[in-house]
């Protein structure tokens, strides 16, 4: 048994909000996922430090949740503590002419709008990605030939040993949907973006253009976690899946989208087990028919 009571007491004393047995389906864009043992909303850097320290001391697993837009959470839920950043982590400000300092709980949409307001260009590609800034920096989210690594100057993180560190350049180890935080377990607390002076109307137009393209191609009216698979080198996962005739394939409530075969949608009442079974079918079929092995981009959480 995990000593959750002790952790909960410490978290509440530090000003956190806590909930037991919180359904993760409420916090994922897939609308899938069983209960988290202890769900903690963390509003300050001090409270986060304490939570990291206490979970280490009590050996309680800690999972950092963003907007839950890249997660497949198990039907049996998440053992240990799920933390979600709020409060002070929503701060956003302009620094100098072209830099934005942004807390990791800010939505990527909020950051894009802030950049547009101050006529800063470079982030338009991110408009429509339903992420938090922390999750986007962690995943190196990207679209339309842009990715977070191209605009991020530095990332502030709290490491599991309780130290704060600023990462920039090579030390971020940015690659395709990869960052150093996947290796070191750091919690992204804020980022510094470096953008360029632009024109508000041109920025708005580009954002709108990207969003229109998304609406045309992606099943945005159904719960999903975006593209399930990483782009295999030299191919597109969606095109391979479509080529294998898998559009519309269903397991329970999980279905390969008719609109974009790279998406699995929750067509109603889907469980994590349904999605996992569908993922397996897709991987097996695509490997057999095309020789390409598809790797999951979606993060699978829980047993
Ligand atoms: C409709 C739709 C469209 C999408 N389109 C795109 C797209 O175009 N491009 C793209 O790249 N992705 C896309 N995605 C996927 C998703 O939005 C991204 O992967 C995003 O970066 C996830 O951010 P999040 O805040 O939701 O993180 P979550 O899904 O909550 O978490 C993802 C991972 O990030 C970690 N994490 C979150 N916050 C922090 C933090 N502060 N510190 C450390 N780790 C953290 C989590 O622990 C987890 O491992 C799409 C998803 C949907 C549903």
mmCIF file of C-alpha atoms and ligand atoms in Angstrom:
data_model
loop_
_atom_site.group_PDB
_atom_site.id
_atom_site.type_symbol
_atom_site.label_atom_id
_atom_site.label_comp_id
_atom_site.label_asym_id
_atom_site.label_seq_id
_atom_site.Cartn_x
_atom_site.Cartn_y
_atom_site.Cartn_z
ATOM 1 C CA UNK A 1 0.000 0.000 0.000
ATOM 2 C CA UNK A 2 1.301 3.435 -0.954
ATOM 3 C CA UNK A 3 1.413 5.975 1.914
ATOM 4 C CA UNK A 4 -0.983 8.298 0.105
ATOM 5 C CA UNK A 5 -2.483 9.818 3.256
ATOM 6 C CA UNK A 6 0.863 11.236 4.305
ATOM 7 C CA UNK A 7 1.421 12.688 0.851
ATOM 8 C CA UNK A 8 -2.095 14.140 0.733
ATOM 9 C CA UNK A 9 -1.639 15.840 4.123
ATOM 10 C CA UNK A 10 1.632 17.436 2.990
ATOM 11 C CA UNK A 11 0.104 18.533 -0.324
ATOM 12 C CA UNK A 12 -2.912 20.128 1.352
ATOM 13 C CA UNK A 13 -0.625 21.904 3.857
ATOM 14 C CA UNK A 14 1.292 23.323 0.862
ATOM 15 C CA UNK A 15 -1.954 24.740 -0.576
ATOM 16 C CA UNK A 16 -2.656 22.056 -3.174
ATOM 17 C CA UNK A 17 -6.110 20.801 -4.035
ATOM 18 C CA UNK A 18 -6.398 17.035 -3.751
ATOM 19 C CA UNK A 19 -8.964 14.507 -4.932
ATOM 20 C CA UNK A 20 -8.958 10.764 -4.379
ATOM 21 C CA UNK A 21 -9.982 8.346 -7.110
ATOM 22 C CA UNK A 22 -10.317 11.050 -9.732
ATOM 23 C CA UNK A 23 -11.441 9.583 -13.088
ATOM 24 C CA UNK A 24 -8.718 10.324 -15.626
ATOM 25 C CA UNK A 25 -11.366 10.209 -18.374
ATOM 26 C CA UNK A 26 -12.198 13.754 -17.211
ATOM 27 C CA UNK A 27 -8.655 14.881 -17.996
ATOM 28 C CA UNK A 28 -7.876 13.234 -21.323
ATOM 29 C CA UNK A 29 -9.011 14.347 -24.776
ATOM 30 C CA UNK A 30 -9.714 10.647 -25.513
ATOM 31 C CA UNK A 31 -12.244 10.725 -22.615
ATOM 32 C CA UNK A 32 -10.716 7.400 -21.525
ATOM 33 C CA UNK A 33 -8.996 6.377 -18.294
ATOM 34 C CA UNK A 34 -9.743 4.941 -14.866
ATOM 35 C CA UNK A 35 -9.162 6.671 -11.526
ATOM 36 C CA UNK A 36 -5.945 8.260 -10.316
ATOM 37 C CA UNK A 37 -5.262 7.235 -6.699
ATOM 38 C CA UNK A 38 -4.481 10.831 -5.763
ATOM 39 C CA UNK A 39 -5.027 13.794 -8.084
ATOM 40 C CA UNK A 40 -3.236 16.955 -7.000
ATOM 41 C CA UNK A 41 -3.594 20.449 -8.424
ATOM 42 C CA UNK A 42 -0.376 22.355 -7.788
ATOM 43 C CA UNK A 43 -0.462 26.152 -7.842
ATOM 44 C CA UNK A 44 3.039 27.329 -6.887
ATOM 45 C CA UNK A 45 6.706 26.475 -7.376
ATOM 46 C CA UNK A 46 7.079 25.819 -3.631
ATOM 47 C CA UNK A 47 4.168 23.358 -3.637
ATOM 48 C CA UNK A 48 5.634 21.579 -6.668
ATOM 49 C CA UNK A 49 9.023 21.303 -4.958
ATOM 50 C CA UNK A 50 7.365 19.799 -1.924
ATOM 51 C CA UNK A 51 5.332 17.341 -3.968
ATOM 52 C CA UNK A 52 8.412 16.155 -5.866
ATOM 53 C CA UNK A 53 10.385 15.805 -2.622
ATOM 54 C CA UNK A 54 7.614 13.966 -0.790
ATOM 55 C CA UNK A 55 6.803 11.572 -3.622
ATOM 56 C CA UNK A 56 10.514 10.696 -3.813
ATOM 57 C CA UNK A 57 10.780 10.217 -0.048
ATOM 58 C CA UNK A 58 7.599 8.121 0.173
ATOM 59 C CA UNK A 59 8.410 6.278 -3.079
ATOM 60 C CA UNK A 60 5.080 7.188 -4.618
ATOM 61 C CA UNK A 61 5.027 7.347 -8.429
ATOM 62 C CA UNK A 62 4.357 10.868 -9.719
ATOM 63 C CA UNK A 63 2.845 11.556 -13.125
ATOM 64 C CA UNK A 64 2.778 15.074 -14.500
ATOM 65 C CA UNK A 65 -0.391 15.796 -16.474
ATOM 66 C CA UNK A 66 -0.691 18.534 -19.077
ATOM 67 C CA UNK A 67 -3.914 18.871 -21.071
ATOM 68 C CA UNK A 68 -4.117 15.108 -21.497
ATOM 69 C CA UNK A 69 -4.117 15.412 -25.286
ATOM 70 C CA UNK A 70 -1.474 12.763 -25.948
ATOM 71 C CA UNK A 71 -2.453 10.173 -23.383
ATOM 72 C CA UNK A 72 -4.011 6.740 -23.352
ATOM 73 C CA UNK A 73 -4.731 5.983 -19.698
ATOM 74 C CA UNK A 74 -5.452 2.440 -18.581
ATOM 75 C CA UNK A 75 -8.987 1.433 -17.562
ATOM 76 C CA UNK A 76 -7.683 0.518 -14.112
ATOM 77 C CA UNK A 77 -6.305 4.046 -13.740
ATOM 78 C CA UNK A 78 -3.034 5.363 -12.355
ATOM 79 C CA UNK A 79 -1.411 4.207 -9.126
ATOM 80 C CA UNK A 80 0.201 6.923 -7.093
ATOM 81 C CA UNK A 81 -0.070 10.630 -7.691
ATOM 82 C CA UNK A 82 -1.148 12.565 -10.781
ATOM 83 C CA UNK A 83 -0.197 16.237 -10.618
ATOM 84 C CA UNK A 84 -1.642 19.009 -12.684
ATOM 85 C CA UNK A 85 -0.109 22.505 -12.706
ATOM 86 C CA UNK A 86 -2.249 25.624 -12.263
ATOM 87 C CA UNK A 87 -2.136 29.006 -10.417
ATOM 88 C CA UNK A 88 1.298 30.619 -10.785
ATOM 89 C CA UNK A 89 2.090 28.298 -13.659
ATOM 90 C CA UNK A 90 -0.423 30.274 -15.761
ATOM 91 C CA UNK A 91 1.806 33.356 -15.807
ATOM 92 C CA UNK A 92 2.827 34.761 -19.157
ATOM 93 C CA UNK A 93 4.787 37.912 -19.941
ATOM 94 C CA UNK A 94 6.763 39.690 -22.607
ATOM 95 C CA UNK A 95 10.509 40.082 -22.093
ATOM 96 C CA UNK A 96 12.273 42.635 -24.260
ATOM 97 C CA UNK A 97 10.977 42.973 -27.817
ATOM 98 C CA UNK A 98 10.645 39.417 -29.002
ATOM 99 C CA UNK A 99 10.780 37.025 -26.047
ATOM 100 C CA UNK A 100 7.877 35.483 -24.170
ATOM 101 C CA UNK A 101 8.255 33.892 -20.748
ATOM 102 C CA UNK A 102 5.432 31.408 -20.332
ATOM 103 C CA UNK A 103 4.356 29.136 -17.483
ATOM 104 C CA UNK A 104 3.790 25.511 -18.380
ATOM 105 C CA UNK A 105 0.085 25.463 -17.439
ATOM 106 C CA UNK A 106 -0.733 28.050 -20.120
ATOM 107 C CA UNK A 107 -2.489 26.483 -23.085
ATOM 108 C CA UNK A 108 -0.579 26.494 -26.345
ATOM 109 C CA UNK A 109 -3.554 28.416 -27.767
ATOM 110 C CA UNK A 110 -3.085 31.040 -25.025
ATOM 111 C CA UNK A 111 0.590 31.359 -25.928
ATOM 112 C CA UNK A 112 -0.247 31.693 -29.654
ATOM 113 C CA UNK A 113 -2.814 34.398 -28.914
ATOM 114 C CA UNK A 114 -0.327 36.251 -26.719
ATOM 115 C CA UNK A 115 2.254 36.158 -29.511
ATOM 116 C CA UNK A 116 -0.341 37.437 -31.987
ATOM 117 C CA UNK A 117 -1.343 40.257 -29.629
ATOM 118 C CA UNK A 118 2.262 41.473 -29.487
ATOM 119 C CA UNK A 119 2.765 40.904 -33.225
ATOM 120 C CA UNK A 120 5.342 38.168 -32.761
ATOM 121 C CA UNK A 121 5.614 35.566 -35.483
ATOM 122 C CA UNK A 122 6.977 31.999 -35.400
ATOM 123 C CA UNK A 123 4.349 30.136 -33.380
ATOM 124 C CA UNK A 124 1.526 30.015 -35.909
ATOM 125 C CA UNK A 125 2.157 26.298 -36.613
ATOM 126 C CA UNK A 126 1.075 25.500 -33.049
ATOM 127 C CA UNK A 127 -2.412 26.989 -33.384
ATOM 128 C CA UNK A 128 -4.854 24.108 -33.017
ATOM 129 C CA UNK A 129 -2.593 21.745 -31.052
ATOM 130 C CA UNK A 130 -4.680 21.200 -27.878
ATOM 131 C CA UNK A 131 -1.655 21.101 -25.548
ATOM 132 C CA UNK A 132 -0.368 22.844 -22.475
ATOM 133 C CA UNK A 133 2.902 24.697 -22.930
ATOM 134 C CA UNK A 134 4.604 22.199 -20.580
ATOM 135 C CA UNK A 135 3.298 19.205 -22.529
ATOM 136 C CA UNK A 136 4.249 20.796 -25.849
ATOM 137 C CA UNK A 137 7.793 21.538 -24.622
ATOM 138 C CA UNK A 138 8.086 17.989 -23.262
ATOM 139 C CA UNK A 139 6.822 16.369 -26.494
ATOM 140 C CA UNK A 140 8.466 18.874 -28.876
ATOM 141 C CA UNK A 141 5.025 19.175 -30.435
ATOM 142 C CA UNK A 142 4.969 20.261 -34.041
ATOM 143 C CA UNK A 143 2.977 20.682 -37.214
ATOM 144 C CA UNK A 144 3.240 22.214 -40.684
ATOM 145 C CA UNK A 145 7.054 22.183 -40.686
ATOM 146 C CA UNK A 146 7.302 23.912 -37.324
ATOM 147 C CA UNK A 147 8.064 22.479 -33.908
ATOM 148 C CA UNK A 148 8.495 23.799 -30.400
ATOM 149 C CA UNK A 149 12.270 23.383 -30.593
ATOM 150 C CA UNK A 150 12.389 26.060 -33.299
ATOM 151 C CA UNK A 151 10.899 28.726 -30.996
ATOM 152 C CA UNK A 152 12.085 27.624 -27.560
ATOM 153 C CA UNK A 153 15.152 29.405 -26.300
ATOM 154 C CA UNK A 154 15.240 27.785 -22.880
ATOM 155 C CA UNK A 155 13.195 25.581 -20.582
ATOM 156 C CA UNK A 156 13.103 25.809 -16.795
ATOM 157 C CA UNK A 157 12.601 22.480 -15.092
ATOM 158 C CA UNK A 158 12.462 20.915 -11.662
ATOM 159 C CA UNK A 159 14.402 17.657 -11.584
ATOM 160 C CA UNK A 160 13.489 14.595 -9.494
ATOM 161 C CA UNK A 161 16.407 15.347 -7.104
ATOM 162 C CA UNK A 162 14.719 18.676 -6.272
ATOM 163 C CA UNK A 163 17.158 20.890 -8.208
ATOM 164 C CA UNK A 164 16.085 23.596 -10.651
ATOM 165 C CA UNK A 165 17.845 23.696 -13.969
ATOM 166 C CA UNK A 166 17.610 25.786 -17.111
ATOM 167 C CA UNK A 167 18.032 23.834 -20.336
ATOM 168 C CA UNK A 168 18.884 25.437 -23.667
ATOM 169 C CA UNK A 169 20.372 24.497 -27.035
ATOM 170 C CA UNK A 170 21.902 21.016 -27.220
ATOM 171 C CA UNK A 171 21.075 20.201 -23.615
ATOM 172 C CA UNK A 172 17.358 20.048 -24.537
ATOM 173 C CA UNK A 173 18.149 17.053 -26.783
ATOM 174 C CA UNK A 174 15.277 17.988 -29.031
ATOM 175 C CA UNK A 175 14.413 15.550 -31.793
ATOM 176 C CA UNK A 176 11.254 14.323 -33.461
ATOM 177 C CA UNK A 177 8.726 14.171 -30.562
ATOM 178 C CA UNK A 178 11.650 13.864 -28.177
ATOM 179 C CA UNK A 179 13.160 15.984 -25.407
ATOM 180 C CA UNK A 180 15.660 15.532 -22.592
ATOM 181 C CA UNK A 181 12.749 15.506 -20.103
ATOM 182 C CA UNK A 182 11.776 12.040 -21.340
ATOM 183 C CA UNK A 183 15.158 10.860 -20.026
ATOM 184 C CA UNK A 184 15.640 12.926 -16.865
ATOM 185 C CA UNK A 185 12.050 13.007 -15.537
ATOM 186 C CA UNK A 186 12.157 16.789 -15.147
ATOM 187 C CA UNK A 187 8.964 18.782 -14.687
ATOM 188 C CA UNK A 188 8.813 21.674 -17.144
ATOM 189 C CA UNK A 189 7.847 24.751 -15.137
ATOM 190 C CA UNK A 190 8.214 27.475 -17.752
ATOM 191 C CA UNK A 191 9.673 28.186 -21.134
ATOM 192 C CA UNK A 192 11.266 31.164 -22.836
ATOM 193 C CA UNK A 193 10.326 31.569 -26.504
ATOM 194 C CA UNK A 194 12.219 33.679 -28.967
ATOM 195 C CA UNK A 195 10.059 34.911 -31.824
ATOM 196 C CA UNK A 196 10.328 37.556 -34.558
ATOM 197 C CA UNK A 197 8.614 40.869 -35.119
ATOM 198 C CA UNK A 198 5.678 40.336 -37.451
ATOM 199 C CA UNK A 199 2.382 41.770 -38.549
ATOM 200 C CA UNK A 200 -0.783 40.946 -36.588
ATOM 201 C CA UNK A 201 -3.020 40.448 -39.631
ATOM 202 C CA UNK A 202 -0.501 38.207 -41.359
ATOM 203 C CA UNK A 203 -0.079 36.156 -38.161
ATOM 204 C CA UNK A 204 -3.868 35.820 -37.765
ATOM 205 C CA UNK A 205 -4.237 34.788 -41.401
ATOM 206 C CA UNK A 206 -1.611 32.066 -41.108
ATOM 207 C CA UNK A 207 -3.112 30.740 -37.870
ATOM 208 C CA UNK A 208 -6.534 30.611 -39.532
ATOM 209 C CA UNK A 209 -5.094 28.859 -42.581
ATOM 210 C CA UNK A 210 -3.490 26.137 -40.461
ATOM 211 C CA UNK A 211 -6.671 25.692 -38.452
ATOM 212 C CA UNK A 212 -8.793 25.380 -41.595
ATOM 213 C CA UNK A 213 -6.456 22.669 -42.870
ATOM 214 C CA UNK A 214 -6.805 20.825 -39.538
ATOM 215 C CA UNK A 215 -10.592 21.012 -39.645
ATOM 216 C CA UNK A 216 -10.615 19.670 -43.195
ATOM 217 C CA UNK A 217 -8.323 16.719 -42.460
ATOM 218 C CA UNK A 218 -8.819 15.789 -38.799
ATOM 219 C CA UNK A 219 -11.828 14.366 -36.939
ATOM 220 C CA UNK A 220 -11.973 17.260 -34.452
ATOM 221 C CA UNK A 221 -15.594 16.524 -33.527
ATOM 222 C CA UNK A 222 -14.704 13.179 -31.882
ATOM 223 C CA UNK A 223 -12.599 12.512 -28.773
ATOM 224 C CA UNK A 224 -9.090 11.387 -29.709
ATOM 225 C CA UNK A 225 -5.444 11.854 -28.788
ATOM 226 C CA UNK A 226 -4.408 13.142 -32.204
ATOM 227 C CA UNK A 227 -2.094 11.014 -34.363
ATOM 228 C CA UNK A 228 -1.635 7.708 -32.601
ATOM 229 C CA UNK A 229 1.634 6.799 -34.321
ATOM 230 C CA UNK A 230 4.890 8.573 -34.967
ATOM 231 C CA UNK A 231 5.714 9.347 -38.580
ATOM 232 C CA UNK A 232 7.814 6.396 -39.804
ATOM 233 C CA UNK A 233 10.818 7.508 -41.820
ATOM 234 C CA UNK A 234 9.902 8.045 -45.455
ATOM 235 C CA UNK A 235 6.183 7.413 -44.879
ATOM 236 C CA UNK A 236 3.037 8.817 -43.292
ATOM 237 C CA UNK A 237 1.339 6.574 -40.741
ATOM 238 C CA UNK A 238 -2.151 7.678 -41.850
ATOM 239 C CA UNK A 239 -1.451 6.908 -45.522
ATOM 240 C CA UNK A 240 -0.108 3.419 -44.693
ATOM 241 C CA UNK A 241 -3.142 2.631 -42.519
ATOM 242 C CA UNK A 242 -5.511 3.844 -45.230
ATOM 243 C CA UNK A 243 -3.626 1.863 -47.868
ATOM 244 C CA UNK A 244 -4.222 -1.285 -45.792
ATOM 245 C CA UNK A 245 -7.967 -0.595 -45.894
ATOM 246 C CA UNK A 246 -8.255 -0.020 -42.164
ATOM 247 C CA UNK A 247 -10.313 3.195 -42.157
ATOM 248 C CA UNK A 248 -13.433 2.628 -40.086
ATOM 249 C CA UNK A 249 -12.057 -0.543 -38.419
ATOM 250 C CA UNK A 250 -13.556 -0.875 -34.936
ATOM 251 C CA UNK A 251 -12.856 -2.621 -31.671
ATOM 252 C CA UNK A 252 -15.654 -1.866 -29.213
ATOM 253 C CA UNK A 253 -16.016 1.905 -29.050
ATOM 254 C CA UNK A 254 -12.603 2.601 -30.623
ATOM 255 C CA UNK A 255 -12.489 3.267 -34.346
ATOM 256 C CA UNK A 256 -9.914 4.186 -36.985
ATOM 257 C CA UNK A 257 -11.164 7.581 -38.132
ATOM 258 C CA UNK A 258 -12.873 7.658 -41.537
ATOM 259 C CA UNK A 259 -11.518 11.173 -41.998
ATOM 260 C CA UNK A 260 -7.856 10.643 -41.041
ATOM 261 C CA UNK A 261 -6.584 7.077 -40.682
ATOM 262 C CA UNK A 262 -3.764 8.186 -38.374
ATOM 263 C CA UNK A 263 -6.359 9.019 -35.710
ATOM 264 C CA UNK A 264 -8.213 6.558 -33.510
ATOM 265 C CA UNK A 265 -11.431 8.114 -32.227
ATOM 266 C CA UNK A 266 -13.590 7.288 -29.264
ATOM 267 C CA UNK A 267 -16.797 6.675 -31.189
ATOM 268 C CA UNK A 268 -18.709 6.195 -27.921
ATOM 269 C CA UNK A 269 -17.878 4.344 -24.723
ATOM 270 C CA UNK A 270 -14.400 3.242 -25.854
ATOM 271 C CA UNK A 271 -12.164 1.698 -23.217
ATOM 272 C CA UNK A 272 -8.392 1.717 -23.083
ATOM 273 C CA UNK A 273 -8.518 -2.034 -23.781
ATOM 274 C CA UNK A 274 -10.492 -1.318 -26.997
ATOM 275 C CA UNK A 275 -7.890 1.235 -28.147
ATOM 276 C CA UNK A 276 -4.984 -1.062 -27.278
ATOM 277 C CA UNK A 277 -6.546 -3.957 -29.212
ATOM 278 C CA UNK A 278 -7.133 -1.670 -32.204
ATOM 279 C CA UNK A 279 -3.553 -0.360 -32.056
ATOM 280 C CA UNK A 280 -2.284 -3.940 -32.098
ATOM 281 C CA UNK A 281 -4.444 -4.842 -35.112
ATOM 282 C CA UNK A 282 -3.224 -1.768 -36.994
ATOM 283 C CA UNK A 283 0.435 -2.445 -36.195
ATOM 284 C CA UNK A 284 0.170 -6.115 -37.210
ATOM 285 C CA UNK A 285 -1.641 -5.380 -40.457
ATOM 286 C CA UNK A 286 0.605 -2.491 -41.518
ATOM 287 C CA UNK A 287 3.743 -4.516 -40.776
ATOM 288 C CA UNK A 288 2.440 -7.521 -42.693
ATOM 289 C CA UNK A 289 1.188 -5.554 -45.712
ATOM 290 C CA UNK A 290 3.864 -2.856 -46.013
ATOM 291 C CA UNK A 291 6.831 -4.011 -43.939
ATOM 292 C CA UNK A 292 6.703 -0.772 -41.922
ATOM 293 C CA UNK A 293 6.628 -0.935 -38.155
ATOM 294 C CA UNK A 294 4.484 1.748 -36.494
ATOM 295 C CA UNK A 295 5.581 3.166 -33.156
ATOM 296 C CA UNK A 296 3.101 4.814 -30.785
ATOM 297 C CA UNK A 297 3.339 8.576 -30.317
ATOM 298 C CA UNK A 298 0.542 8.500 -27.748
ATOM 299 C CA UNK A 299 1.849 7.945 -24.207
ATOM 300 C CA UNK A 300 0.338 4.894 -22.479
ATOM 301 C CA UNK A 301 -0.154 5.479 -18.767
ATOM 302 C CA UNK A 302 -1.060 2.977 -16.051
ATOM 303 C CA UNK A 303 -0.928 -0.826 -16.099
HETATM 304 C C1 LIG B 1 -7.008 16.779 -32.006
HETATM 305 C C2 LIG B 1 -5.553 16.672 -31.677
HETATM 306 C C3 LIG B 1 -4.610 17.201 -32.532
HETATM 307 C C4 LIG B 1 -3.237 17.100 -32.229
HETATM 308 N N1 LIG B 1 -2.341 17.636 -33.104
HETATM 309 C C5 LIG B 1 -1.027 17.573 -32.823
HETATM 310 C C6 LIG B 1 -0.063 18.131 -33.712
HETATM 311 O O1 LIG B 1 -0.378 18.710 -34.733
HETATM 312 N N2 LIG B 1 1.254 18.020 -33.373
HETATM 313 C C7 LIG B 1 1.664 17.401 -32.225
HETATM 314 O O2 LIG B 1 2.881 17.354 -31.967
HETATM 315 N N3 LIG B 1 0.774 16.861 -31.368
HETATM 316 C C8 LIG B 1 -0.554 16.930 -31.632
HETATM 317 N N4 LIG B 1 -1.454 16.377 -30.766
HETATM 318 C C9 LIG B 1 -0.976 15.645 -29.566
HETATM 319 C C10 LIG B 1 -0.792 16.501 -28.310
HETATM 320 O O3 LIG B 1 -1.562 17.684 -28.364
HETATM 321 C C11 LIG B 1 0.685 16.854 -28.082
HETATM 322 O O4 LIG B 1 1.479 15.694 -27.927
HETATM 323 C C12 LIG B 1 0.903 17.749 -26.862
HETATM 324 O O5 LIG B 1 2.241 18.156 -26.832
HETATM 325 C C13 LIG B 1 0.552 17.095 -25.525
HETATM 326 O O6 LIG B 1 0.497 18.127 -24.557
HETATM 327 P P1 LIG B 1 -0.390 17.994 -23.248
HETATM 328 O O7 LIG B 1 -0.216 19.237 -22.457
HETATM 329 O O8 LIG B 1 -1.774 17.612 -23.585
HETATM 330 O O9 LIG B 1 0.368 16.806 -22.507
HETATM 331 P P2 LIG B 1 -0.245 15.444 -21.919
HETATM 332 O O10 LIG B 1 -0.940 14.713 -23.008
HETATM 333 O O11 LIG B 1 -0.991 15.723 -20.681
HETATM 334 O O12 LIG B 1 1.105 14.672 -21.561
HETATM 335 C C14 LIG B 1 1.973 14.219 -22.600
HETATM 336 C C15 LIG B 1 3.326 13.940 -21.969
HETATM 337 O O13 LIG B 1 3.880 15.194 -21.552
HETATM 338 C C16 LIG B 1 4.252 15.115 -20.176
HETATM 339 N N5 LIG B 1 4.072 16.440 -19.581
HETATM 340 C C17 LIG B 1 2.987 17.241 -19.642
HETATM 341 N N6 LIG B 1 3.213 18.405 -18.999
HETATM 342 C C18 LIG B 1 4.484 18.333 -18.516
HETATM 343 C C19 LIG B 1 5.307 19.215 -17.762
HETATM 344 N N7 LIG B 1 4.892 20.418 -17.384
HETATM 345 N N8 LIG B 1 6.559 18.786 -17.443
HETATM 346 C C20 LIG B 1 7.008 17.570 -17.828
HETATM 347 N N9 LIG B 1 6.264 16.691 -18.524
HETATM 348 C C21 LIG B 1 5.023 17.071 -18.882
HETATM 349 C C22 LIG B 1 3.328 14.071 -19.576
HETATM 350 O O14 LIG B 1 3.857 13.535 -18.391
HETATM 351 C C23 LIG B 1 3.238 13.073 -20.710
HETATM 352 O O15 LIG B 1 4.320 12.183 -20.684
HETATM 353 C C24 LIG B 1 -2.829 16.464 -31.036
HETATM 354 C C25 LIG B 1 -3.790 15.953 -30.152
HETATM 355 C C26 LIG B 1 -5.134 16.058 -30.462
HETATM 356 C C27 LIG B 1 -6.148 15.521 -29.499
#
